[in-house]
Every structure is written in structure tokens, then in C-alpha cells.
Short mmCIF file of C-alpha atoms in Angstrom, two decimals:
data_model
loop_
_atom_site.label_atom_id
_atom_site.label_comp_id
_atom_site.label_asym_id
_atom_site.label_seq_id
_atom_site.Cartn_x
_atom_site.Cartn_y
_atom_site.Cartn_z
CA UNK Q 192 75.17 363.13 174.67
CA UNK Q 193 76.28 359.76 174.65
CA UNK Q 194 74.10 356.24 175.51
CA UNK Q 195 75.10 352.88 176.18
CA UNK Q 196 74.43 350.46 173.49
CA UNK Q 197 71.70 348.64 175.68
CA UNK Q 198 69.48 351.99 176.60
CA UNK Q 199 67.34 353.53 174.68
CA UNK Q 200 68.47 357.12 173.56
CA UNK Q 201 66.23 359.69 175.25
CA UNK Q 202 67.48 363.26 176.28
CA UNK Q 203 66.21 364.55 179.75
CA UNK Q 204 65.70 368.26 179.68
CA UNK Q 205 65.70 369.87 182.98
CA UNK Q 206 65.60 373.39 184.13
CA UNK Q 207 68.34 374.23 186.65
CA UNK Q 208 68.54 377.71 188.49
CA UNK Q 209 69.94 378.40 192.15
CA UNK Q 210 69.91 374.76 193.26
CA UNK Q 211 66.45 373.85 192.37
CA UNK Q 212 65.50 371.64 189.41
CA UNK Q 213 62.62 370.64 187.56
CA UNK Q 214 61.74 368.36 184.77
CA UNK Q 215 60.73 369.71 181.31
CA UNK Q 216 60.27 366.35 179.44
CA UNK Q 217 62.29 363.35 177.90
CA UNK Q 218 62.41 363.34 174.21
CA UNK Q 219 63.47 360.70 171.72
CA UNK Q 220 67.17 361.80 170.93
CA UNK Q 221 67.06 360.31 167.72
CA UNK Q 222 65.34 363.38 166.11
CA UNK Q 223 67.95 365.55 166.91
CA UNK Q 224 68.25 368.41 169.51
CA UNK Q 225 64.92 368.45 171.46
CA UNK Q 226 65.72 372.31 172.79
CA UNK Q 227 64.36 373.82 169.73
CA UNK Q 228 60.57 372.11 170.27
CA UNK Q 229 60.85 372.83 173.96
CA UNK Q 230 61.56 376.47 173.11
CA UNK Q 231 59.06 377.07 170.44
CA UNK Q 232 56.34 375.15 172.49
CA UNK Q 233 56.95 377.50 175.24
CA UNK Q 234 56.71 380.21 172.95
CA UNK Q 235 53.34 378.72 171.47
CA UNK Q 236 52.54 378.60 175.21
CA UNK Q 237 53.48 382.31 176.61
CA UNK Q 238 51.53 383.42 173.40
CA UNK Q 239 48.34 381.83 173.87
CA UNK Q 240 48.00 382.76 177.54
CA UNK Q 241 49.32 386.65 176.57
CA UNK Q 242 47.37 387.04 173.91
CA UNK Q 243 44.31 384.33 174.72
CA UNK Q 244 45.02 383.28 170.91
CA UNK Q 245 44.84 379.35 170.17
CA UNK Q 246 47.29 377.45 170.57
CA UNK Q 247 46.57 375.15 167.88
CA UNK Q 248 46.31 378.24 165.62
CA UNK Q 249 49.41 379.72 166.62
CA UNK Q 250 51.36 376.34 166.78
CA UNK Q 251 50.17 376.14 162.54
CA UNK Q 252 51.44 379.59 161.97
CA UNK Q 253 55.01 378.43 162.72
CA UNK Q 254 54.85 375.20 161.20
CA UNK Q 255 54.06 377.20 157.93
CA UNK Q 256 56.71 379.89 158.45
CA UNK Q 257 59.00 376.98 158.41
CA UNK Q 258 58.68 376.44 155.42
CA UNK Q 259 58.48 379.83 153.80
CA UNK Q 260 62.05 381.16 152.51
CA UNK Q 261 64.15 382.88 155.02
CA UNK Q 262 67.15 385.01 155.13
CA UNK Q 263 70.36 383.38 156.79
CA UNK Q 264 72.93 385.25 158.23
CA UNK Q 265 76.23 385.12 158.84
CA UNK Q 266 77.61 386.06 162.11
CA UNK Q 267 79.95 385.32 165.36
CA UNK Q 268 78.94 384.26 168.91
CA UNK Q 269 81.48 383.59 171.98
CA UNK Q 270 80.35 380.34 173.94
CA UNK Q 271 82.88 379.41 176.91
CA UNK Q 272 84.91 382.03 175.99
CA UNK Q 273 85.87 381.33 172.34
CA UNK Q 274 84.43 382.82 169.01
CA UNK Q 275 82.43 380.73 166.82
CA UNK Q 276 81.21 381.18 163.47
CA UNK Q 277 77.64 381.30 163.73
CA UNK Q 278 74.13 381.40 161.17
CA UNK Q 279 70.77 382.86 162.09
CA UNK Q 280 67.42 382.37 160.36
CA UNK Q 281 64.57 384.54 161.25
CA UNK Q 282 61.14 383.59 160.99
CA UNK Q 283 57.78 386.13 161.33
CA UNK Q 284 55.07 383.53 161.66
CA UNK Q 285 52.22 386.28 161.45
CA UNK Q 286 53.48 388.28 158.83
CA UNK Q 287 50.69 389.21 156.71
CA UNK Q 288 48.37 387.03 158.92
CA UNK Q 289 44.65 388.36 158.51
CA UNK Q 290 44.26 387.78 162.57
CA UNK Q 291 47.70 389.96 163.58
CA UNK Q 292 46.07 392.93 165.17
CA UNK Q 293 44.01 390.97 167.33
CA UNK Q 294 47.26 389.30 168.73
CA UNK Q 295 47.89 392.00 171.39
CA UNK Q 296 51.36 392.79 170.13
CA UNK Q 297 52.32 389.24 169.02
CA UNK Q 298 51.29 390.02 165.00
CA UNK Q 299 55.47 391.27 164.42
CA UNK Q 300 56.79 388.21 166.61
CA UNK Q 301 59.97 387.28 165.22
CA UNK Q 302 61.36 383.43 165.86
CA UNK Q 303 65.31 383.59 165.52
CA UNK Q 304 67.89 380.66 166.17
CA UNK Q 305 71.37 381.08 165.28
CA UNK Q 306 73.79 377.66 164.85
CA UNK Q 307 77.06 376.13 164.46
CA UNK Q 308 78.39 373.35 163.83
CA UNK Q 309 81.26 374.25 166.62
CA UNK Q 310 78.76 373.27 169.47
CA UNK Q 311 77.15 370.51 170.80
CA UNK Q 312 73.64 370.22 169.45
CA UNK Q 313 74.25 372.80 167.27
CA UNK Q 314 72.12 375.05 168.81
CA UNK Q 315 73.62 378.40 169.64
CA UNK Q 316 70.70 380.79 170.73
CA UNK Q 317 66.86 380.73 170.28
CA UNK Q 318 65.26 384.07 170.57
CA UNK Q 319 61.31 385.05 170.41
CA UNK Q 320 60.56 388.75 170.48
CA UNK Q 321 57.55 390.74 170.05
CA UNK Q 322 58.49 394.57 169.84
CA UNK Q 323 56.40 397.20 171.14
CA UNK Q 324 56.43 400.13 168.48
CA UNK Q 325 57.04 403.75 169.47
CA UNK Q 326 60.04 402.83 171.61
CA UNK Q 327 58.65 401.21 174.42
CA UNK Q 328 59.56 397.70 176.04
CA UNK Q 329 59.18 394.68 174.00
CA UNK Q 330 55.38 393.10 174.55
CA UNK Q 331 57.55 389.33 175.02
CA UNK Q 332 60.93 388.35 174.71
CA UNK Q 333 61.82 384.79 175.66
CA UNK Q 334 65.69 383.80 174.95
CA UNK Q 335 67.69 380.37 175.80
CA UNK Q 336 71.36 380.41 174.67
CA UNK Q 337 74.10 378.09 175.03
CA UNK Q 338 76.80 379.91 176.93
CA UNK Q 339 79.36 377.14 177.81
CA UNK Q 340 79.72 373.47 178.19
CA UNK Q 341 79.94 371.11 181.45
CA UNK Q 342 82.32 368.68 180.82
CA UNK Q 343 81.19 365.68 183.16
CA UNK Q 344 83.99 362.84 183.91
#
């Protein structure tokens, strides 16, 4: 993103997909890349209507898994074509939560974004996944990832 000195910097998120368009909101882009809190508050969102959980309550749990150690690992992606060096962190915002097994198959949700600083935003993927046990299809899996760049004149 760049903005000219005179504007304020905002970031327009929009949804694209076979020629239609439609806004998702303008955030300040002086807090950094708003895709992660679009992605987790459509996470927040899917959960609470799946599940008929609060929103509020569910929105907390995250917040506090963000600060609770996590595991980083190492890895590789391929965004327009080239490998990058990539890091995940994965976050279970219900683990141990005393409300998990009225969450309809939400209570193992796991929260996963993978960066690097070889991208623009560096943002590579954000995943949210809910497995069903025994094999089946996952209760919810919701994924945005960066796949290539559009290089605008």
C-alpha cells in the first residue's frame, strides 16, 4: 500500500469473486495489516451463528489465547510461484474451556496464520478449523491465503 502525503492512510478491503465486489470495511492502516481482524471477526462470526455461542464470549476466548505461549513453526509456502520461508503459530482458544462441549464441535477450533517477511503485509495464510473426530468432515473450516500479487501501474 502506498498513500499520498495529504490522505489519510486507510486500507479498503473488498471481496472480489467472478466480477462482483463488495465492501468489507476501511480500516486505519496505521495498525498494520487489517486482514487478520477481518478474518478472525468472521471467524467470531461463523461461530456464534454455528454454534449460537456469544460472540462477546467467543471474541474473549481469542483475545486470551493470544496471549498464552504458542508453538512457532518453521516452514515453506509458494506465493506467485516462488518459495518463501514461512512461520506458523497455532492458537486453540477453547482448550480446556469449561463451556467446550456445548460448542457443537467448535471446543478443538484451532486459529493458525503463517507469515513472512517476503510478502506484502506479511500475511501468508489464515486458517480456522474445527475437526470432526472419527474421520468425518471438518464441523468449519474458513481459510484466506495470499496466493500472488497484482502489480498495479
Amino acid at each position: 500500500l502506498s498513500f499520498p502525503a495529504d490522505q489519510e492512510a486507510l486500507a479498503r478491503l473488498e471481496f472480489r469473486q467472478d466480477g462482483k465486489q463488495r465492501a468489507l470495511g476501511v480500516f486505519p492502516a496505521s495498525v498494520g495489516n487489517p486482514m487478520i481482524m477481518y478474518f478472525y471477526e468472521s471467524v467470531v462470526r461463523d461461530m456464534a451463528e454455528s454454534a449460537g455461542g456469544s460472540p462477546f464470549y467467543i471474541r474473549n476466548r481469542v483475545k486470551e489465547a493470544l496471549v498464552e505461549p504458542s508453538d512457532i513453526t518453521s516452514g515453506e509456502a509458494v506465493v506467485d510461484g516462488q518459495k518463501i520461508a514461512t512461520q506458523t503459530i497455532r492458537l486453540y482458544p477453547f482448550e480446556g474451556d469449561p463451556n467446550r462441549d456445548r460448542m457443537q464441535g467448535f471446543g478443538d477450533l484451532e486459529l493458525s496464520v503463517t507469515m513472512s517477511e517476503e510478502v506484502p503485509g506479511w500475511y501468508v495464510s489464515f486458517v480456522a478449523e474445527a475437526p470432526q473426530l472419527d474421520g468425518q468432515a471438518a464441523v468449519y473450516r474458513s481459510e484466506v491465503r495470499l496466493v500472488g500479487l497484482e502489480r498495479r501501474p
